[in-house]
Amino acid sequence: MVYISVFISYNYYMQQTIDQYDSIIKKCKDIYVKKMKDYGSAWRILRISSLTDQIFIKAQRIRSIQQKGFQRVDEGTFNEFVGIVNYAVIGLIQLDLGVSEQPQELSSQDAICFFDKHTNTAKKLMLAKNHDYGEAWRDMRVSSLTDLILQKLLRVKQIEDNSGNTLISEGIDANYLDMLNYAVFALIKLEK
């Protein structure tokens, strides 16, 4: 009987996580689509290192606000975490397509397909890890999620400095997927 109760409880929380995850991804996608309409795919010219630095700037600002307890620019940490999700997706797209030497237009439809592809991959990874870790992220602080994102960024920078080579570790793509998921977890917690 205890096993059935634990199983039902686990399924309830897993479904709650899926619903919250999907809701956050929908919000991020909405901003991604609107920015595509405003700017097109100008980001196609950015190298992976530049995208890593963009995510770093956002994560560093979040940490600074968390440590100081206030901000002077009227854009809060929620928007910065959304930016981390979207830049991580863009980084994954760039890893797929390669960096464009000339600004090439990526159609909105293709850009949305790539967004969906990478967020679906991230969601599958989240579900697998959530199964193994038992939703441990729910007991974490947003500040810890921020620190984990910064740690992943430092790892990515080291991999980039090693020309993308690793001896035993996961590559840049795996780190981008983890950052994306940590940012989604932070956004879920901030929405509460």
Short mmCIF file of C-alpha atoms in Angstrom, two decimals:
data_model
loop_
_atom_site.label_atom_id
_atom_site.label_comp_id
_atom_site.label_asym_id
_atom_site.label_seq_id
_atom_site.Cartn_x
_atom_site.Cartn_y
_atom_site.Cartn_z
CA MET A 1 0.00 0.00 0.00
CA VAL A 2 2.87 2.38 0.79
CA TYR A 3 4.40 1.68 -2.64
CA ILE A 4 1.14 2.66 -4.38
CA SER A 5 0.92 5.86 -2.33
CA VAL A 6 4.51 6.83 -3.17
CA PHE A 7 3.92 6.02 -6.86
CA ILE A 8 0.75 8.16 -6.98
CA SER A 9 2.52 10.99 -5.16
CA TYR A 10 5.49 10.79 -7.56
CA ASN A 11 3.20 10.84 -10.60
CA TYR A 12 1.31 13.85 -9.21
CA TYR A 13 4.50 15.85 -8.70
CA MET A 14 5.94 14.76 -12.03
CA GLN A 15 2.80 15.92 -13.83
CA GLN A 16 2.95 19.19 -11.91
CA THR A 17 6.56 19.63 -13.01
CA ILE A 18 5.67 18.88 -16.64
CA ASP A 19 2.81 21.41 -16.57
CA GLN A 20 4.98 24.10 -14.95
CA TYR A 21 7.88 23.37 -17.32
CA ASP A 22 5.62 23.62 -20.37
CA SER A 23 4.14 26.89 -19.10
CA ILE A 24 7.59 28.46 -18.67
CA ILE A 25 8.78 27.23 -22.06
CA LYS A 26 5.66 28.75 -23.63
CA LYS A 27 6.50 32.14 -22.08
CA CYS A 28 10.11 31.91 -23.26
CA LYS A 29 9.00 30.89 -26.75
CA ASP A 30 6.59 33.83 -26.93
CA ILE A 31 9.46 36.25 -26.26
CA TYR A 32 11.74 34.36 -28.67
CA VAL A 33 9.13 34.62 -31.45
CA LYS A 34 8.51 38.33 -30.80
CA LYS A 35 12.24 39.07 -30.84
CA MET A 36 12.55 37.13 -34.10
CA LYS A 37 9.91 39.47 -35.55
CA ASP A 38 11.73 42.53 -34.23
CA TYR A 39 15.32 41.55 -35.06
CA GLY A 40 15.16 38.59 -37.41
CA SER A 41 17.98 36.10 -36.99
CA ALA A 42 20.77 38.64 -36.57
CA TRP A 43 22.09 36.34 -33.82
CA ARG A 44 23.21 33.86 -36.52
CA ILE A 45 26.48 35.79 -36.76
CA LEU A 46 27.31 35.20 -33.07
CA ARG A 47 30.01 32.70 -32.28
CA ILE A 48 29.39 30.16 -29.51
CA SER A 49 31.81 32.02 -27.23
CA SER A 50 29.76 35.21 -27.69
CA LEU A 51 26.56 33.37 -26.77
CA THR A 52 28.28 31.88 -23.73
CA ASP A 53 29.30 35.40 -22.70
CA GLN A 54 25.73 36.68 -23.19
CA ILE A 55 24.44 33.97 -20.84
CA PHE A 56 27.29 34.76 -18.43
CA ILE A 57 26.31 38.45 -18.33
CA LYS A 58 22.71 37.52 -17.50
CA ALA A 59 23.68 34.99 -14.83
CA GLN A 60 26.20 37.39 -13.30
CA ARG A 61 23.55 40.14 -13.14
CA ILE A 62 21.11 37.75 -11.45
CA ARG A 63 23.75 36.82 -8.87
CA SER A 64 24.61 40.47 -8.29
CA ILE A 65 20.94 41.34 -7.67
CA GLN A 66 20.55 38.34 -5.38
CA GLN A 67 23.59 39.39 -3.34
CA LYS A 68 22.71 43.09 -3.17
CA GLY A 69 19.00 42.53 -2.62
CA PHE A 70 17.96 45.24 -5.08
CA GLN A 71 18.45 46.42 -8.63
CA ARG A 72 18.74 49.79 -10.34
CA VAL A 73 17.68 48.72 -13.83
CA ASP A 74 13.96 48.04 -14.06
CA GLU A 75 14.32 44.57 -15.57
CA GLY A 76 14.21 41.89 -12.90
CA THR A 77 15.74 38.46 -12.57
CA PHE A 78 12.72 36.72 -14.12
CA ASN A 79 13.49 38.34 -17.48
CA GLU A 80 17.18 37.46 -17.14
CA PHE A 81 16.35 33.78 -16.58
CA VAL A 82 14.11 33.90 -19.67
CA GLY A 83 17.08 35.34 -21.55
CA ILE A 84 19.25 32.45 -20.35
CA VAL A 85 16.70 29.94 -21.67
CA ASN A 86 16.49 31.67 -25.04
CA TYR A 87 20.23 32.22 -25.45
CA ALA A 88 20.84 28.57 -24.54
CA VAL A 89 18.41 27.58 -27.31
CA ILE A 90 20.17 29.93 -29.73
CA GLY A 91 23.51 28.42 -28.72
CA LEU A 92 22.17 24.94 -29.41
CA ILE A 93 20.90 26.11 -32.80
CA GLN A 94 24.31 27.57 -33.60
CA LEU A 95 25.94 24.28 -32.63
CA ASP A 96 23.57 22.55 -35.07
CA LEU A 97 23.90 24.97 -37.98
CA GLY A 98 27.32 26.45 -37.42
CA VAL A 99 28.03 30.14 -37.16
CA SER A 100 27.09 32.17 -40.21
CA GLU A 101 29.90 34.37 -41.51
CA GLN A 102 27.31 36.63 -43.10
CA PRO A 103 24.03 37.50 -41.42
CA GLN A 104 21.69 35.00 -42.98
CA GLU A 105 18.00 35.06 -42.43
CA LEU A 106 16.60 32.03 -40.74
CA SER A 107 12.89 31.94 -41.42
CA SER A 108 10.63 32.41 -38.42
CA GLN A 109 9.14 29.00 -39.10
CA ASP A 110 12.57 27.32 -39.09
CA ALA A 111 13.62 29.27 -35.99
CA ILE A 112 10.49 28.08 -34.17
CA CYS A 113 11.10 24.48 -35.28
CA PHE A 114 14.64 24.66 -33.89
CA PHE A 115 13.33 26.20 -30.64
CA ASP A 116 10.84 23.35 -30.27
CA LYS A 117 13.48 20.73 -31.11
CA HIS A 118 15.91 21.94 -28.46
CA THR A 119 13.36 22.63 -25.74
CA ASN A 120 11.90 19.15 -26.31
CA THR A 121 15.39 17.66 -25.97
CA ALA A 122 15.90 19.68 -22.76
CA LYS A 123 12.54 18.51 -21.41
CA LYS A 124 13.39 14.85 -22.06
CA LEU A 125 16.69 15.36 -20.25
CA MET A 126 14.91 17.07 -17.36
CA LEU A 127 12.42 14.20 -17.04
CA ALA A 128 15.20 11.61 -17.00
CA LYS A 129 17.25 13.50 -14.42
CA ASN A 130 14.15 14.34 -12.39
CA HIS A 131 13.37 10.64 -12.21
CA ASP A 132 16.84 9.84 -10.91
CA TYR A 133 17.20 12.82 -8.55
CA GLY A 134 13.62 12.77 -7.25
CA GLU A 135 12.79 16.42 -7.95
CA ALA A 136 15.64 17.63 -5.74
CA TRP A 137 15.52 21.00 -7.52
CA ARG A 138 12.27 21.80 -5.67
CA ASP A 139 14.24 22.01 -2.41
CA MET A 140 16.97 24.19 -3.91
CA ARG A 141 17.24 27.94 -3.61
CA VAL A 142 17.08 30.12 -6.72
CA SER A 143 20.52 31.42 -5.75
CA SER A 144 21.88 27.85 -5.94
CA LEU A 145 20.39 27.42 -9.41
CA THR A 146 22.10 30.68 -10.39
CA ASP A 147 25.43 29.38 -9.08
CA LEU A 148 25.00 26.11 -10.99
CA ILE A 149 24.39 28.08 -14.19
CA LEU A 150 27.54 30.10 -13.55
CA GLN A 151 29.50 26.90 -12.89
CA LYS A 152 28.26 25.43 -16.20
CA LEU A 153 29.29 28.65 -17.94
CA LEU A 154 32.81 28.41 -16.53
CA ARG A 155 32.97 24.82 -17.74
CA VAL A 156 31.81 25.85 -21.21
CA LYS A 157 34.40 28.63 -21.31
CA GLN A 158 37.10 26.09 -20.46
CA ILE A 159 35.84 23.72 -23.17
CA GLU A 160 35.84 26.63 -25.63
CA ASP A 161 39.41 27.47 -24.59
CA ASN A 162 40.25 23.81 -25.33
CA SER A 163 38.86 24.21 -28.87
CA GLY A 164 35.75 22.22 -27.95
CA ASN A 165 37.71 19.14 -26.90
CA THR A 166 37.08 17.22 -23.69
CA LEU A 167 38.81 14.13 -22.32
CA ILE A 168 35.98 12.72 -20.24
CA SER A 169 33.37 15.45 -19.76
CA GLU A 170 30.19 16.29 -21.59
CA GLY A 171 30.38 18.81 -24.39
CA ILE A 172 29.09 22.34 -24.78
CA ASP A 173 25.64 21.16 -25.89
CA ALA A 174 25.06 19.15 -22.69
CA ASN A 175 26.06 22.15 -20.58
CA TYR A 176 23.70 24.44 -22.54
CA LEU A 177 20.86 21.96 -21.96
CA ASP A 178 21.59 21.89 -18.23
CA MET A 179 21.69 25.71 -18.06
CA LEU A 180 18.39 25.87 -19.90
CA ASN A 181 16.82 23.46 -17.40
CA TYR A 182 18.27 25.22 -14.36
CA ALA A 183 16.86 28.51 -15.66
CA VAL A 184 13.43 26.90 -16.17
CA PHE A 185 13.52 25.57 -12.60
CA ALA A 186 14.40 29.06 -11.32
CA LEU A 187 11.53 30.56 -13.33
CA ILE A 188 9.10 28.00 -11.89
CA LYS A 189 10.26 28.89 -8.38
CA LEU A 190 10.06 32.64 -9.06
CA GLU A 191 6.47 32.28 -10.32
CA LYS A 192 5.31 30.79 -7.00
#
